[in-house]
Amino acid sequence: MGRGRLQVDGEIIEEIYSIQGCNLKIVPRVQVNVITREREETLIDQVLGGDEGAYSHLIDAHKSYAYTIAYKILLNRPEAEEAAQDAFIKAFQYLRGFNRSARFSTWLYRIVFNTAISYKRRRKGTFQDINSAVGLSGDVGGRELDRSDSHQHVHAALAGLNEADQLAIQLFYLQEMDLQEVAGIMGQPVNTVKVRIHRARLRLADELKRMLKEEALTL
Amino acid sequence: MNKRHYTDQQLLDHIDGLRVLPMETLRQSPADLERLNVLLKIQKVLSSAHLEAPSAQFTARVMSRLHQSVEKPGVSYRNGIWLLMGVLVAVFVMAGMLSGGFFDSFSGQLPGKVMPIPGESFKLQLPEISWSGKVILEIIVVINVALALFMLDRAVLRPYFLRRRLMHH
């Protein structure tokens, strides 16, 4: 997977590429508008000043991360989309109370996290749709081709971890998220998240080893 | 042969670039090498996690709903407070009436039914049940107090703390 950046109208547009097959076909995956903290501050001031349109830039900059976090929790695309949208609306409605010394992204993703958790709790006791029951990776559809066996094994092993450990390790490995941010989003102390990630890595290793052994025996 | 020289923590530190383990020692221990390979595989797969793309109308949909309430239908904050006040008023009125001895005279007995048993010459006499208006009202008061506490939690405390958490985080 490669990554490229270009600047358009003062905003950095980041594109993430995947390399498919041997012909090195470059396919843009998700376009992320990366905005600087100063620009973010300006946009927040504009929104608070009554320019609601400026909020669309904040949405564009954060929607992929927000949606991904919601999806990692809910494993259901329509539900994740709805939860992420609700989180953006809540963030807009409570923007005046946002503590400006903190990072907007961490605050927003925390709202996304809480909203998605609420959705999940509400869903308990109702029927899950077939897409959400497919598996933890949730990459149904067109991505099977570029998924190797090790991907499948790791994702299957991930499914065996407890929910909080799964989330911690997945958020940590999500692009550009550090331990502080993951802790901020999950609302847990940094050390707790650190322990969760460490424990998850070792459990994944044990589980993966077991799976590979079982597979070798069946061959 | 299968003895490990390094702990999991040391191997993870090696992967994270926090320490360098000599490859010669690693090669001498197949168990270490196998563990390292598994940990590296996990690292590789998890690091390749990519962002998911929301729908193309995501931003437009959010912008069109900015002023909508996203709280799911239930008891609103205001209605919850009214309902709570109503329940509390009812409790106080009933408690006042009880302490004033208003229901002391409301009591009686439900006559026991006489039930014929098919095929038998005798009849079954059910016992009489005595009731007291005071006891019934006391039970209603207790239920109302429980309802008031439930309303206090759902309609007042939870929304308040949720709002505070969002405002001050």
GROMACS .gro file of C-alpha atoms in nm:
model
  388
    1MET     CA    1   0.000   0.000   0.000
    2GLY     CA    2   0.139   0.337  -0.092
    3ARG     CA    3   0.043   0.690  -0.009
    4GLY     CA    4   0.066   1.017  -0.192
    5ARG     CA    5  -0.006   1.376  -0.104
    6LEU     CA    6  -0.094   1.673  -0.316
    7GLN     CA    7  -0.207   2.022  -0.232
    8VAL     CA    8  -0.527   2.172  -0.372
    9ASP     CA    9  -0.645   2.521  -0.278
   10GLY     CA   10  -0.434   2.523   0.035
   11GLU     CA   11  -0.569   2.188   0.152
   12ILE     CA   12  -0.359   1.878   0.147
   13ILE     CA   13  -0.536   1.595  -0.023
   14GLU     CA   14  -0.401   1.259   0.073
   15GLU     CA   15  -0.465   0.955  -0.134
   16ILE     CA   16  -0.395   0.603  -0.028
   17TYR     CA   17  -0.317   0.356  -0.298
   18SER     CA   18  -0.327  -0.018  -0.316
   19ILE     CA   19  -0.118  -0.222  -0.552
   20GLN     CA   20  -0.317  -0.494  -0.721
   21GLY     CA   21  -0.150  -0.788  -0.888
   22CYS     CA   22   0.179  -0.778  -1.078
   23ASN     CA   23   0.096  -0.496  -1.317
   24LEU     CA   24   0.121  -0.246  -1.030
   25LYS     CA   25  -0.213  -0.091  -1.110
   26ILE     CA   26  -0.256   0.202  -0.876
   27VAL     CA   27  -0.608   0.242  -0.741
   28PRO     CA   28  -0.704   0.530  -0.513
   29ARG     CA   29  -0.875   0.381  -0.211
   30VAL     CA   30  -0.992   0.649   0.025
   31GLN     CA   31  -0.935   1.017  -0.021
   32VAL     CA   32  -0.861   1.191   0.304
   33ASN     CA   33  -0.850   1.568   0.332
   34VAL     CA   34  -0.579   1.639   0.584
   35ILE     CA   35  -0.619   1.981   0.736
   36THR     CA   36  -0.377   2.159   0.963
   37ARG     CA   37  -0.468   2.240   1.321
   38GLU     CA   38  -0.469   2.613   1.243
   39ARG     CA   39  -0.713   2.558   0.958
   40GLU     CA   40  -0.924   2.343   1.185
   41GLU     CA   41  -0.931   2.621   1.447
   42THR     CA   42  -1.034   2.872   1.181
   43LEU     CA   43  -1.313   2.644   1.061
   44ILE     CA   44  -1.441   2.592   1.415
   45ASP     CA   45  -1.440   2.971   1.468
   46GLN     CA   46  -1.631   3.015   1.143
   47VAL     CA   47  -1.891   2.756   1.244
   48LEU     CA   48  -1.932   2.913   1.588
   49GLY     CA   49  -1.959   3.249   1.418
   50GLY     CA   50  -2.263   3.128   1.226
   51ASP     CA   51  -2.106   3.000   0.903
   52GLU     CA   52  -2.249   2.650   0.908
   53GLY     CA   53  -2.112   2.577   0.562
   54ALA     CA   54  -1.760   2.570   0.709
   55TYR     CA   55  -1.859   2.258   0.900
   56SER     CA   56  -1.866   2.062   0.574
   57HIS     CA   57  -1.485   2.102   0.552
   58LEU     CA   58  -1.449   1.953   0.898
   59ILE     CA   59  -1.677   1.666   0.796
   60ASP     CA   60  -1.476   1.602   0.480
   61ALA     CA   61  -1.153   1.598   0.677
   62HIS     CA   62  -1.271   1.350   0.937
   63LYS     CA   63  -1.549   1.143   0.781
   64SER     CA   64  -1.330   0.851   0.674
   65TYR     CA   65  -1.178   0.804   1.018
   66ALA     CA   66  -1.514   0.854   1.185
   67TYR     CA   67  -1.683   0.605   0.957
   68THR     CA   68  -1.399   0.354   0.998
   69ILE     CA   69  -1.418   0.372   1.379
   70ALA     CA   70  -1.795   0.323   1.369
   71TYR     CA   71  -1.754   0.036   1.125
   72LYS     CA   72  -1.491  -0.137   1.339
   73ILE     CA   73  -1.740  -0.133   1.625
   74LEU     CA   74  -2.061  -0.211   1.441
   75LEU     CA   75  -1.936  -0.425   1.151
   76ASN     CA   76  -2.234  -0.313   0.950
   77ARG     CA   77  -2.195  -0.049   0.682
   78PRO     CA   78  -2.539   0.120   0.685
   79GLU     CA   79  -2.542   0.128   1.064
   80ALA     CA   80  -2.184   0.261   1.079
   81GLU     CA   81  -2.276   0.535   0.831
   82GLU     CA   82  -2.577   0.636   1.038
   83ALA     CA   83  -2.379   0.631   1.363
   84ALA     CA   84  -2.098   0.839   1.213
   85GLN     CA   85  -2.349   1.091   1.076
   86ASP     CA   86  -2.522   1.116   1.413
   87ALA     CA   87  -2.185   1.173   1.577
   88PHE     CA   88  -2.105   1.462   1.342
   89ILE     CA   89  -2.446   1.615   1.418
   90LYS     CA   90  -2.389   1.579   1.793
   91ALA     CA   91  -2.043   1.733   1.757
   92PHE     CA   92  -2.195   2.028   1.570
   93GLN     CA   93  -2.462   2.077   1.834
   94TYR     CA   94  -2.211   2.064   2.120
   95LEU     CA   95  -1.928   2.245   1.940
   96ARG     CA   96  -1.961   2.551   2.164
   97GLY     CA   97  -1.864   2.339   2.463
   98PHE     CA   98  -1.562   2.181   2.292
   99ASN     CA   99  -1.247   2.232   2.498
  100ARG     CA  100  -1.016   2.407   2.251
  101SER     CA  101  -0.699   2.290   2.422
  102ALA     CA  102  -0.780   1.934   2.313
  103ARG     CA  103  -0.764   1.802   1.960
  104PHE     CA  104  -1.088   1.829   1.769
  105SER     CA  105  -1.031   1.491   1.606
  106THR     CA  106  -0.995   1.309   1.939
  107TRP     CA  107  -1.309   1.478   2.075
  108LEU     CA  108  -1.503   1.396   1.759
  109TYR     CA  109  -1.385   1.034   1.743
  110ARG     CA  110  -1.478   0.990   2.108
  111ILE     CA  111  -1.832   1.098   2.018
  112VAL     CA  112  -1.825   0.856   1.724
  113PHE     CA  113  -1.703   0.579   1.955
  114ASN     CA  114  -1.977   0.646   2.213
  115THR     CA  115  -2.247   0.677   1.948
  116ALA     CA  116  -2.143   0.351   1.785
  117ILE     CA  117  -2.134   0.176   2.123
  118SER     CA  118  -2.487   0.305   2.193
  119TYR     CA  119  -2.600   0.171   1.855
  120LYS     CA  120  -2.446  -0.164   1.937
  121ARG     CA  121  -2.613  -0.180   2.278
  122ARG     CA  122  -2.947  -0.090   2.125
  123ARG     CA  123  -2.899  -0.359   1.862
  124LYS     CA  124  -2.851  -0.633   2.121
  125GLY     CA  125  -3.156  -0.853   2.119
  126THR     CA  126  -3.244  -0.765   1.762
  127PHE     CA  127  -3.156  -0.968   1.456
  128GLN     CA  128  -2.827  -0.892   1.289
  129ASP     CA  129  -2.823  -0.864   0.914
  130ILE     CA  130  -2.627  -1.117   0.715
  131ASN     CA  131  -2.349  -0.872   0.624
  132SER     CA  132  -2.266  -0.808   0.986
  133ALA     CA  133  -2.248  -1.177   1.057
  134VAL     CA  134  -1.988  -1.239   0.789
  135GLY     CA  135  -1.687  -1.173   1.007
  136LEU     CA  136  -1.477  -0.921   1.187
  137SER     CA  137  -1.283  -0.795   0.890
  138GLY     CA  138  -1.613  -0.716   0.726
  139ASP     CA  139  -1.445  -0.679   0.391
  140VAL     CA  140  -1.722  -0.838   0.198
  141GLY     CA  141  -1.749  -0.774  -0.170
  142GLY     CA  142  -1.467  -0.668  -0.391
  143ARG     CA  143  -1.169  -0.702  -0.163
  144GLU     CA  144  -1.143  -1.077  -0.134
  145LEU     CA  145  -0.904  -1.090  -0.427
  146ASP     CA  146  -0.625  -0.901  -0.255
  147ARG     CA  147  -0.664  -1.075   0.077
  148SER     CA  148  -0.410  -1.338   0.156
  149ASP     CA  149  -0.442  -1.637   0.388
  150SER     CA  150  -0.253  -1.457   0.662
  151HIS     CA  151  -0.506  -1.174   0.648
  152GLN     CA  152  -0.785  -1.424   0.693
  153HIS     CA  153  -0.606  -1.596   0.978
  154VAL     CA  154  -0.527  -1.274   1.160
  155HIS     CA  155  -0.884  -1.149   1.123
  156ALA     CA  156  -1.020  -1.482   1.243
  157ALA     CA  157  -0.786  -1.465   1.541
  158LEU     CA  158  -0.896  -1.106   1.607
  159ALA     CA  159  -1.254  -1.227   1.636
  160GLY     CA  160  -1.147  -1.440   1.931
  161LEU     CA  161  -1.028  -1.141   2.135
  162ASN     CA  162  -1.254  -0.953   2.371
  163GLU     CA  163  -1.427  -0.651   2.226
  164ALA     CA  164  -1.218  -0.383   2.399
  165ASP     CA  165  -0.887  -0.548   2.302
  166GLN     CA  166  -1.005  -0.585   1.942
  167LEU     CA  167  -1.093  -0.218   1.924
  168ALA     CA  168  -0.775  -0.100   2.093
  169ILE     CA  169  -0.546  -0.293   1.861
  170GLN     CA  170  -0.742  -0.206   1.548
  171LEU     CA  171  -0.754   0.164   1.630
  172PHE     CA  172  -0.385   0.163   1.719
  173TYR     CA  173  -0.290   0.019   1.383
  174LEU     CA  174  -0.527   0.247   1.197
  175GLN     CA  175  -0.320   0.500   1.007
  176GLU     CA  176  -0.153   0.768   1.213
  177MET     CA  177  -0.325   0.692   1.543
  178ASP     CA  178  -0.102   0.696   1.844
  179LEU     CA  179  -0.154   0.550   2.189
  180GLN     CA  180  -0.274   0.881   2.334
  181GLU     CA  181  -0.540   0.918   2.067
  182VAL     CA  182  -0.664   0.561   2.103
  183ALA     CA  183  -0.685   0.612   2.481
  184GLY     CA  184  -0.868   0.942   2.430
  185ILE     CA  185  -1.118   0.785   2.192
  186MET     CA  186  -1.184   0.485   2.411
  187GLY     CA  187  -1.196   0.695   2.727
  188GLN     CA  188  -0.942   0.479   2.903
  189PRO     CA  189  -0.603   0.555   3.058
  190VAL     CA  190  -0.304   0.528   2.823
  191ASN     CA  191  -0.153   0.248   3.029
  192THR     CA  192  -0.471   0.042   3.012
  193VAL     CA  193  -0.478   0.076   2.634
  194LYS     CA  194  -0.107  -0.009   2.618
  195VAL     CA  195  -0.170  -0.327   2.816
  196ARG     CA  196  -0.469  -0.414   2.597
  197ILE     CA  197  -0.264  -0.378   2.279
  198HIS     CA  198   0.027  -0.575   2.420
  199ARG     CA  199  -0.204  -0.853   2.541
  200ALA     CA  200  -0.392  -0.856   2.212
  201ARG     CA  201  -0.071  -0.896   2.010
  202LEU     CA  202   0.039  -1.194   2.217
  203ARG     CA  203  -0.304  -1.357   2.209
  204LEU     CA  204  -0.318  -1.308   1.835
  205ALA     CA  205   0.022  -1.472   1.803
  206ASP     CA  206  -0.091  -1.772   2.010
  207GLU     CA  207  -0.413  -1.804   1.816
  208LEU     CA  208  -0.240  -1.767   1.481
  209LYS     CA  209   0.015  -2.033   1.574
  210ARG     CA  210  -0.267  -2.267   1.672
  211MET     CA  211  -0.450  -2.204   1.347
  212LEU     CA  212  -0.142  -2.260   1.136
  213LYS     CA  213  -0.071  -2.584   1.319
  214GLU     CA  214  -0.427  -2.705   1.266
  215GLU     CA  215  -0.406  -2.615   0.901
  216ALA     CA  216  -0.076  -2.800   0.864
  217LEU     CA  217  -0.233  -3.108   1.022
  218THR     CA  218  -0.528  -3.107   0.783
  219LEU     CA  219  -0.302  -3.091   0.477
  220MET     CA  220   1.656  -2.728   2.059
  221ASN     CA  221   1.320  -2.556   2.113
  222LYS     CA  222   1.434  -2.347   2.407
  223ARG     CA  223   1.357  -1.981   2.370
  224HIS     CA  224   1.624  -1.722   2.434
  225TYR     CA  225   1.400  -1.420   2.420
  226THR     CA  226   1.075  -1.327   2.589
  227ASP     CA  227   0.770  -1.209   2.396
  228GLN     CA  228   0.833  -0.858   2.525
  229GLN     CA  229   1.186  -0.860   2.383
  230LEU     CA  230   1.059  -0.984   2.048
  231LEU     CA  231   0.788  -0.716   2.041
  232ASP     CA  232   1.046  -0.450   2.130
  233HIS     CA  233   1.260  -0.579   1.843
  234ILE     CA  234   0.963  -0.546   1.603
  235ASP     CA  235   0.880  -0.199   1.735
  236GLY     CA  236   1.242  -0.092   1.687
  237LEU     CA  237   1.301  -0.039   2.058
  238ARG     CA  238   1.584  -0.291   2.070
  239VAL     CA  239   1.789  -0.487   1.822
  240LEU     CA  240   1.822  -0.860   1.870
  241PRO     CA  241   2.120  -1.027   1.704
  242MET     CA  242   2.003  -1.239   1.413
  243GLU     CA  243   2.265  -1.507   1.487
  244THR     CA  244   2.107  -1.581   1.825
  245LEU     CA  245   1.760  -1.576   1.674
  246ARG     CA  246   1.863  -1.823   1.405
  247GLN     CA  247   1.995  -2.059   1.670
  248SER     CA  248   1.652  -2.080   1.829
  249PRO     CA  249   1.380  -2.202   1.590
  250ALA     CA  250   1.118  -2.134   1.859
  251ASP     CA  251   1.220  -1.769   1.882
  252LEU     CA  252   1.232  -1.740   1.506
  253GLU     CA  253   0.888  -1.895   1.468
  254ARG     CA  254   0.739  -1.665   1.733
  255LEU     CA  255   0.903  -1.363   1.571
  256ASN     CA  256   0.765  -1.459   1.232
  257VAL     CA  257   0.414  -1.493   1.370
  258LEU     CA  258   0.438  -1.157   1.548
  259LEU     CA  259   0.574  -0.998   1.230
  260LYS     CA  260   0.288  -1.142   1.029
  261ILE     CA  261   0.037  -0.989   1.270
  262GLN     CA  262   0.219  -0.659   1.257
  263LYS     CA  263   0.213  -0.663   0.878
  264VAL     CA  264  -0.154  -0.750   0.847
  265LEU     CA  265  -0.271  -0.502   1.109
  266SER     CA  266  -0.052  -0.224   0.971
  267SER     CA  267  -0.209  -0.269   0.631
  268ALA     CA  268  -0.551  -0.178   0.773
  269HIS     CA  269  -0.703   0.089   0.558
  270LEU     CA  270  -0.969   0.349   0.610
  271GLU     CA  271  -1.321   0.263   0.504
  272ALA     CA  272  -1.496   0.500   0.269
  273PRO     CA  273  -1.838   0.636   0.366
  274SER     CA  274  -2.100   0.700   0.100
  275ALA     CA  275  -2.057   0.989  -0.143
  276GLN     CA  276  -2.357   1.169   0.010
  277PHE     CA  277  -2.218   1.149   0.363
  278THR     CA  278  -2.132   1.519   0.402
  279ALA     CA  279  -2.452   1.637   0.233
  280ARG     CA  280  -2.664   1.417   0.459
  281VAL     CA  281  -2.497   1.547   0.774
  282MET     CA  282  -2.528   1.907   0.658
  283SER     CA  283  -2.901   1.862   0.589
  284ARG     CA  284  -2.962   1.724   0.940
  285LEU     CA  285  -2.744   1.960   1.144
  286HIS     CA  286  -3.032   2.094   1.352
  287GLN     CA  287  -3.218   1.769   1.394
  288SER     CA  288  -3.219   1.594   1.725
  289VAL     CA  289  -3.017   1.275   1.704
  290GLU     CA  290  -3.136   1.145   2.037
  291LYS     CA  291  -3.347   0.841   1.975
  292PRO     CA  292  -3.719   0.871   2.058
  293GLY     CA  293  -3.792   0.817   2.423
  294VAL     CA  294  -3.890   1.048   2.703
  295SER     CA  295  -3.758   1.395   2.637
  296TYR     CA  296  -3.571   1.585   2.908
  297ARG     CA  297  -3.864   1.823   2.971
  298ASN     CA  298  -4.133   1.554   2.958
  299GLY     CA  299  -3.923   1.338   3.187
  300ILE     CA  300  -3.908   1.612   3.448
  301TRP     CA  301  -4.287   1.670   3.423
  302LEU     CA  302  -4.350   1.297   3.455
  303LEU     CA  303  -4.113   1.273   3.750
  304MET     CA  304  -4.286   1.565   3.922
  305GLY     CA  305  -4.626   1.404   3.858
  306VAL     CA  306  -4.514   1.076   4.011
  307LEU     CA  307  -4.364   1.253   4.312
  308VAL     CA  308  -4.683   1.458   4.369
  309ALA     CA  309  -4.888   1.137   4.354
  310VAL     CA  310  -4.653   0.971   4.605
  311PHE     CA  311  -4.674   1.263   4.848
  312VAL     CA  312  -5.053   1.285   4.821
  313MET     CA  313  -5.090   0.911   4.881
  314ALA     CA  314  -4.837   0.916   5.166
  315GLY     CA  315  -5.026   1.208   5.324
  316MET     CA  316  -5.357   1.026   5.295
  317LEU     CA  317  -5.207   0.712   5.442
  318SER     CA  318  -5.055   0.893   5.740
  319GLY     CA  319  -5.385   1.075   5.793
  320GLY     CA  320  -5.558   0.743   5.838
  321PHE     CA  321  -5.780   0.803   5.534
  322PHE     CA  322  -5.770   0.440   5.424
  323ASP     CA  323  -5.774   0.276   5.765
  324SER     CA  324  -6.142   0.192   5.733
  325PHE     CA  325  -6.108   0.051   5.381
  326SER     CA  326  -6.077  -0.315   5.448
  327GLY     CA  327  -6.285  -0.622   5.406
  328GLN     CA  328  -6.290  -0.986   5.316
  329LEU     CA  329  -6.338  -1.159   4.987
  330PRO     CA  330  -6.575  -1.448   5.049
  331GLY     CA  331  -6.432  -1.789   4.977
  332LYS     CA  332  -6.601  -1.969   4.691
  333VAL     CA  333  -6.758  -2.310   4.730
  334MET     CA  334  -6.646  -2.526   4.439
  335PRO     CA  335  -6.824  -2.850   4.357
  336ILE     CA  336  -6.589  -3.132   4.259
  337PRO     CA  337  -6.724  -3.346   3.976
  338GLY     CA  338  -6.783  -3.706   4.078
  339GLU     CA  339  -6.752  -3.629   4.448
  340SER     CA  340  -7.026  -3.572   4.701
  341PHE     CA  341  -6.842  -3.302   4.895
  342LYS     CA  342  -6.764  -2.947   4.786
  343LEU     CA  343  -6.438  -2.760   4.816
  344GLN     CA  344  -6.452  -2.447   5.029
  345LEU     CA  345  -6.191  -2.190   4.930
  346PRO     CA  346  -6.059  -1.973   5.217
  347GLU     CA  347  -6.171  -1.614   5.260
  348ILE     CA  348  -5.922  -1.350   5.159
  349SER     CA  349  -5.897  -1.040   5.369
  350TRP     CA  350  -5.784  -0.715   5.206
  351SER     CA  351  -5.681  -0.381   5.339
  352GLY     CA  352  -5.698  -0.058   5.138
  353LYS     CA  353  -5.407   0.072   5.341
  354VAL     CA  354  -5.177  -0.216   5.241
  355ILE     CA  355  -5.280  -0.186   4.875
  356LEU     CA  356  -5.204   0.185   4.877
  357GLU     CA  357  -4.871   0.127   5.048
  358ILE     CA  358  -4.777  -0.113   4.768
  359ILE     CA  359  -4.881   0.149   4.510
  360VAL     CA  360  -4.666   0.409   4.689
  361VAL     CA  361  -4.364   0.178   4.681
  362ILE     CA  362  -4.416   0.110   4.308
  363ASN     CA  363  -4.444   0.484   4.247
  364VAL     CA  364  -4.123   0.553   4.436
  365ALA     CA  365  -3.944   0.291   4.222
  366LEU     CA  366  -4.094   0.451   3.910
  367ALA     CA  367  -3.979   0.795   4.027
  368LEU     CA  368  -3.622   0.669   4.075
  369PHE     CA  369  -3.629   0.508   3.728
  370MET     CA  370  -3.756   0.833   3.575
  371LEU     CA  371  -3.491   1.030   3.760
  372ASP     CA  372  -3.222   0.807   3.608
  373ARG     CA  373  -3.354   0.793   3.253
  374ALA     CA  374  -3.497   1.139   3.208
  375VAL     CA  375  -3.273   1.357   3.420
  376LEU     CA  376  -2.943   1.206   3.532
  377ARG     CA  377  -2.839   1.017   3.217
  378PRO     CA  378  -2.912   1.305   2.975
  379TYR     CA  379  -2.742   1.547   3.215
  380PHE     CA  380  -2.420   1.345   3.246
  381LEU     CA  381  -2.416   1.265   2.873
  382ARG     CA  382  -2.444   1.637   2.796
  383ARG     CA  383  -2.175   1.722   3.052
  384ARG     CA  384  -1.940   1.457   2.913
  385LEU     CA  385  -1.979   1.588   2.560
  386MET     CA  386  -1.940   1.949   2.670
  387HIS     CA  387  -1.631   1.906   2.883
  388HIS     CA  388  -1.440   1.626   2.719
   0.00000   0.00000   0.00000
